[in-house]
Coordinates of C-alpha atoms and ligand atoms in Angstrom, one line a residue:
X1 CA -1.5 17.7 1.4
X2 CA -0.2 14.2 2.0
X3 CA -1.9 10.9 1.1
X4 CA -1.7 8.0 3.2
X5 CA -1.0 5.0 1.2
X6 CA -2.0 1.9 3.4
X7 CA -4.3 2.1 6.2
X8 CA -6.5 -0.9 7.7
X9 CA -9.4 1.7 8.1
X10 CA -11.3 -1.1 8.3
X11 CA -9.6 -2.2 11.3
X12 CA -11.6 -3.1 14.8
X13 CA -9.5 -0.6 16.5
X14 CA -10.9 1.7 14.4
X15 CA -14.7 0.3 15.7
X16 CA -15.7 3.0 18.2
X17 CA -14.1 5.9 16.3
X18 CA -14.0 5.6 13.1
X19 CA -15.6 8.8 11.9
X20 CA -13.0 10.8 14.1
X21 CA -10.4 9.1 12.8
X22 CA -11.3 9.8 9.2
X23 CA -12.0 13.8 10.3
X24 CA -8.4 14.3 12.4
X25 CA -6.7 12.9 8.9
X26 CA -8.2 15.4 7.2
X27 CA -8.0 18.0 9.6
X28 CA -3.9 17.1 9.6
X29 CA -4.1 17.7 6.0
X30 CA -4.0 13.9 4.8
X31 CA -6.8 14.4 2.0
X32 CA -6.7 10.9 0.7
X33 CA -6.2 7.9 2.0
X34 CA -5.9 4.1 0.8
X35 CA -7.8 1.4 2.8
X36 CA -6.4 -2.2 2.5
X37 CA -7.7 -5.5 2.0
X38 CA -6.2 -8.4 3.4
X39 CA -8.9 -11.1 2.8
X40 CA -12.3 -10.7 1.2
X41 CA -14.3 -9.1 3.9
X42 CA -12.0 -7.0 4.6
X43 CA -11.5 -5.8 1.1
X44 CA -15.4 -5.6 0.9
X45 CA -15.1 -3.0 4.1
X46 CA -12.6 -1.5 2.1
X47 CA -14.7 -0.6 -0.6
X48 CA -17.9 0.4 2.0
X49 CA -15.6 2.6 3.5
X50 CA -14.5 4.0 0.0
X51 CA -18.4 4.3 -1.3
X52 CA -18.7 6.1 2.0
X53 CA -16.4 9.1 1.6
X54 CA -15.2 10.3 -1.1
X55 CA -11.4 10.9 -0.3
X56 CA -10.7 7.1 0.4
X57 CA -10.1 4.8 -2.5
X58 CA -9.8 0.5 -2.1
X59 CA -7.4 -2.2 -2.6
X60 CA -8.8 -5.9 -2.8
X61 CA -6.7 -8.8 -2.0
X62 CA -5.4 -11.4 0.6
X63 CA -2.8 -11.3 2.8
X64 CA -0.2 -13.7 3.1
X65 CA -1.4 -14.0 6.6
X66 CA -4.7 -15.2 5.2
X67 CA -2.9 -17.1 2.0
X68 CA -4.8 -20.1 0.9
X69 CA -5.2 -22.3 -2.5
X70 CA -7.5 -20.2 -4.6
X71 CA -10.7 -21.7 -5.4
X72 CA -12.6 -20.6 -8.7
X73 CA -15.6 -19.1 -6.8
X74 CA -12.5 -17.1 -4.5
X75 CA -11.3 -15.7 -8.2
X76 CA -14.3 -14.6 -9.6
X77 CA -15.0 -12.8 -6.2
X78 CA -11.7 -11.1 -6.3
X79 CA -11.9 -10.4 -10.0
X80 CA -15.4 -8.9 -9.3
X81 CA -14.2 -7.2 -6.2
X82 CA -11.0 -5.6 -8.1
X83 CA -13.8 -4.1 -11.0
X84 CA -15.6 -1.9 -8.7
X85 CA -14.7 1.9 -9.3
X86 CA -13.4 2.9 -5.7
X87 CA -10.6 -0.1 -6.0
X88 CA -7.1 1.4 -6.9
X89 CA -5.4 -1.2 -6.5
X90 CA -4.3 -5.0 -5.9
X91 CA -3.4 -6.4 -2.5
X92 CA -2.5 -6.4 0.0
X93 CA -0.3 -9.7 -1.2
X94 CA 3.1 -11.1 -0.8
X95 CA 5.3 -12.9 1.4
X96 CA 5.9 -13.2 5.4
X97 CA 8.8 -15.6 6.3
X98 CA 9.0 -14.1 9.3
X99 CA 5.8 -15.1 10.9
X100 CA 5.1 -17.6 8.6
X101 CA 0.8 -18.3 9.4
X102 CA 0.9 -20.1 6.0
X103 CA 3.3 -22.4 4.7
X104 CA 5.7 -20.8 2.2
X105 CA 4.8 -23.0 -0.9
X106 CA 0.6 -21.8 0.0
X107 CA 2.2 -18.2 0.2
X108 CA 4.4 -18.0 -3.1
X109 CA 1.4 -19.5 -4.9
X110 CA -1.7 -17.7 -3.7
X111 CA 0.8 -14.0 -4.4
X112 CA 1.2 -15.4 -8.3
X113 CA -2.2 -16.3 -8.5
X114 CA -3.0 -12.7 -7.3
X115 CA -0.4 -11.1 -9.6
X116 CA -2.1 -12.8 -12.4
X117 CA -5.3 -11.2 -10.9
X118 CA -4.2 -7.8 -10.8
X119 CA -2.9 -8.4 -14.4
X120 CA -6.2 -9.2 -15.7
X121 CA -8.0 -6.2 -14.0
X122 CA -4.7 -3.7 -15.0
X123 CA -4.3 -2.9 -11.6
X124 CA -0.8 -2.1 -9.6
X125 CA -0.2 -4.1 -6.8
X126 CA 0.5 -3.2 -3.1
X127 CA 3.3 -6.1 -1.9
X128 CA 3.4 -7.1 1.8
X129 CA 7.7 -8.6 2.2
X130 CA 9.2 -9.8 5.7
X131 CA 12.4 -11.6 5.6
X132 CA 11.9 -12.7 1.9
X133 CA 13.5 -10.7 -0.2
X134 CA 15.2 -13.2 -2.6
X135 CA 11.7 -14.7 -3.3
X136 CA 9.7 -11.8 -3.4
X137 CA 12.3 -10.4 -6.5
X138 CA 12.3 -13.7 -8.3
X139 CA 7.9 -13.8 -8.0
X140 CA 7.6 -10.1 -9.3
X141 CA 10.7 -10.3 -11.9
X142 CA 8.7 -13.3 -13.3
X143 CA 5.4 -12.1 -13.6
X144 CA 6.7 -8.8 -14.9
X145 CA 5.1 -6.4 -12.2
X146 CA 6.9 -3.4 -14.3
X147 CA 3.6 -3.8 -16.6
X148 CA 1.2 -2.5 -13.6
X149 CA 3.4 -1.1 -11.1
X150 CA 3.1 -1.2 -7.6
X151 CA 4.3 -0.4 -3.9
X152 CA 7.1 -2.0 -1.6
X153 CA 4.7 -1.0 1.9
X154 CA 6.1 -0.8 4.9
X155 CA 9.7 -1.2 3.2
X156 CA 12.5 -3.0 5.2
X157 CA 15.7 -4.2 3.6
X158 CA 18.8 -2.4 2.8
X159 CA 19.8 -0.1 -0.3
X160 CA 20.7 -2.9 -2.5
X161 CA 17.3 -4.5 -1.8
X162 CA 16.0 -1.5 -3.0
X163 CA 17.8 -0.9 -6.1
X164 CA 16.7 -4.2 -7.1
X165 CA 12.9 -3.1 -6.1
X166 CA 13.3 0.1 -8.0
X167 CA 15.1 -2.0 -11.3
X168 CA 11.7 -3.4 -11.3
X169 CA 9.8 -0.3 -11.5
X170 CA 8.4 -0.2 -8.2
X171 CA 7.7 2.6 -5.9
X172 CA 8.9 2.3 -1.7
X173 CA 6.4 3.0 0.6
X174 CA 8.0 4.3 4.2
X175 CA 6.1 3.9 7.3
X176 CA 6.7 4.7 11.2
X177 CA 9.7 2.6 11.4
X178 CA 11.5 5.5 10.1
X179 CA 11.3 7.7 13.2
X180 CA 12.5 5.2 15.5
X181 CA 16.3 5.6 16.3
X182 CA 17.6 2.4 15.5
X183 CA 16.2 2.6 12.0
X184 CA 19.4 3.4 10.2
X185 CA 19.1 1.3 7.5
X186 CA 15.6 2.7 6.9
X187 CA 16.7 6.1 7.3
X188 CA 19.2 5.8 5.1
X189 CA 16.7 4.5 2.2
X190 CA 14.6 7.4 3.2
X191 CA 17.7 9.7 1.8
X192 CA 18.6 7.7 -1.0
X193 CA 15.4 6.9 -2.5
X194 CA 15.1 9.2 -5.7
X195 CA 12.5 11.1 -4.6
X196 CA 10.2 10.5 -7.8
X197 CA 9.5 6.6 -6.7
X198 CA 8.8 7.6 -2.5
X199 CA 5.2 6.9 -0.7
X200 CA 4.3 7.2 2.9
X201 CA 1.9 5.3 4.9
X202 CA 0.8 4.8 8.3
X203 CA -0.3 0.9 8.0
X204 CA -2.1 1.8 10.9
X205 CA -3.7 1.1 13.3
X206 CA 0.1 -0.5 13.6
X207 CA 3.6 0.6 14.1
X208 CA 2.7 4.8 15.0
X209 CA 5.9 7.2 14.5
X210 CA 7.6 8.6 17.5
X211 CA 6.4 10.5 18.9
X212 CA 3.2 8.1 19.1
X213 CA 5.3 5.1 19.5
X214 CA 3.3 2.3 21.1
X215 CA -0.2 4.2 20.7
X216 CA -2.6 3.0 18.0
X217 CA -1.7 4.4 14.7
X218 CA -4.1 6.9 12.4
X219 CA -3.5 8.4 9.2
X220 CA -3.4 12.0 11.0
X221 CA 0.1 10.1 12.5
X222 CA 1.0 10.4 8.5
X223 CA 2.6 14.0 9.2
X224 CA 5.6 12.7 11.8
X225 CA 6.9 10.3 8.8
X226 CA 6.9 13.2 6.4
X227 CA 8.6 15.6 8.7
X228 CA 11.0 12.6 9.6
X229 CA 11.8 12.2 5.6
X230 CA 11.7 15.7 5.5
X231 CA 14.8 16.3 8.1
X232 CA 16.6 13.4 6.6
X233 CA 16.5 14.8 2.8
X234 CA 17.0 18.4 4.6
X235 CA 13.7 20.0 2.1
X236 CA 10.5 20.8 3.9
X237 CA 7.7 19.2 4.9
X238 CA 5.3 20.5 2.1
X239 CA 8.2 19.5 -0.5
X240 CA 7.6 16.0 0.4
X241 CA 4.0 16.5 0.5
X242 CA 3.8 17.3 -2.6
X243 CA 6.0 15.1 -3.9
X244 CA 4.7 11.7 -2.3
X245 CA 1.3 12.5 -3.0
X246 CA 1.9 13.7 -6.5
X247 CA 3.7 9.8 -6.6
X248 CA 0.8 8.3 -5.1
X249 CA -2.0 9.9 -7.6
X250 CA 0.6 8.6 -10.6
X251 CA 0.8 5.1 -9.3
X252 CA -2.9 4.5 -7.8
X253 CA -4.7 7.5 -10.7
X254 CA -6.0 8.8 -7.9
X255 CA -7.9 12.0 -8.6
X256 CA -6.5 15.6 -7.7
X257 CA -8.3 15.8 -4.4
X258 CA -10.5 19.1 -5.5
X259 CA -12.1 17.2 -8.7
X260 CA -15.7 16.1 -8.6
X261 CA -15.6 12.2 -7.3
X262 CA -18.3 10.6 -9.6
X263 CA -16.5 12.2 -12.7
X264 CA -13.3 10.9 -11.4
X265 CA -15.3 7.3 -10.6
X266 CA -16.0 6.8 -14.2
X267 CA -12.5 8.4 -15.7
X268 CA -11.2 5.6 -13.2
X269 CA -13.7 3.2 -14.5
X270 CA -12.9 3.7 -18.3
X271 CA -9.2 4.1 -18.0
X272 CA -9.0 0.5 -16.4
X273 CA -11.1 -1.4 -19.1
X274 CA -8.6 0.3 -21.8
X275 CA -5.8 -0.8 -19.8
X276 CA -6.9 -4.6 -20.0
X277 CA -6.2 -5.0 -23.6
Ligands
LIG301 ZN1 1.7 -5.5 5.2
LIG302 ZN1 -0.9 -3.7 5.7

């Protein structure tokens, strides 16, 4: 069974065919799946969609797409938002210095606001980073993201990147980028990551594997990355299965799929209330 570890299920692409979408995952054996926020409606579909069915689980947070000065009434939405039981985690936040929508300085300061969010609720965090690696290290270094954990997505950058990423405690997340042939960098992080700190992820409806390349992406598209990582590593497919989705229930407490959701709901619940103190 895999677990796809960042999906915008909540995505308008996803509008007319939603329910399908949700079926074909499971149908390709992807049993759980994590939808993302990236702003606070979004993050509230999250959690509809998570309330909905009980193999998806939530993250709450704002994009730096969507990064803004936080006002107290944003806060104490998000804080409320990151309480409810379906939410497994913080995000998605970060940095893009590659498409820059919001000026840097709004960027750096709405992600340490959030870290300190995801702090407070004892959540791990899901990190968004294009083109800014030496800022992203120096954000999560100070605000000591080795106390809640979290996920590189969609990694890029090289092995030394990674080290660094991994120093910190963090897990990589590989996407679709890994099939494509001039991914050699990526590929090669596929093969050195130690296997213990890999996730996979569609972050669809973007960036589908080959041999999907170009189409919209769905978590059922999971299995192409896995049998990509799979060749690379030379184990099979089910080895990483197993592997990336026993990684993904460590880092989000994600139940084994076959437990009873509401008992789960509240485990979930109580373990995060110990974790704030
Ligand atoms: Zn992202
Ligand atoms: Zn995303």
């Amino acid at each position: 069974m895999f677990v796809d570890t960042h999906c915008h299920l909540d995505s308008d692409d996803f509008d007319n065919d939603r329910k399908d979408v949700i079926a074909r995952a499971k149908g390709a054996g992807v049993q759980q799946i994590v939808a993302i926020g990236i702003d606070v409606p979004s993050s509230k579909q999250a959690i509809a969609l998570a309330e909905e069915n009980g193999e998806i689980f939530a993250t709450v947070g704002i994009h730096p797409h969507n990064a803004k000065v936080l006002t107290f009434e944003d806060i104490q939405e998000l804080l409320s938002l990151g309480g409810k039981p379906q939410v497994v985690a913080y995000g998605e936040i970060g940095l893009d210095f590659f498409r820059n929508h919001q000026p840097q300085s709004v960027q750096v300061a709405c992600m340490e606001e959030q870290l300190n969010l995801a702090h407070q609720l004892g959540l791990p965090v899901v990190i968004h980073n294009r083109q800014a690696h030496k800022e992203i290290l120096q954000i999560l270094r100070k605000n000591e993201v080795w106390r809640i954990g979290g996920a590189m997505h969609c990694f890029s950058g090289d092995w030394s990147f990674a080290k660094k990423c991994l120093d910190l405690g963090l897990y990589l997340s590989i996407a679709g980028p890994v099939t494509f042939n001039k991914s050699q960098i990526l590929q090669e992080l596929a093969q050195n990551c130690p296997l213990e700190r890999l996730l996979i992820e569609t972050d669809s409806p973007f960036l589908a594997p080959v041999p999907k390349r170009g189409k919209r992406n769905e978590p059922a598209f999971l299995v192409y990355t896995a049998e990509k990582i799979a060749s690379l590593r030379k184990l099979s497919v089910a080895d990483i299965a197993r592997q990336t989705s026993s990684n993904a229930r460590r880092l989000f407490k994600l139940p084994t799929p076959d437990e009873s959701s509401a008992a789960i709901r509240v485990n979930h619940k109580e373990h995060k209330g110990n974790l704030r103190f």
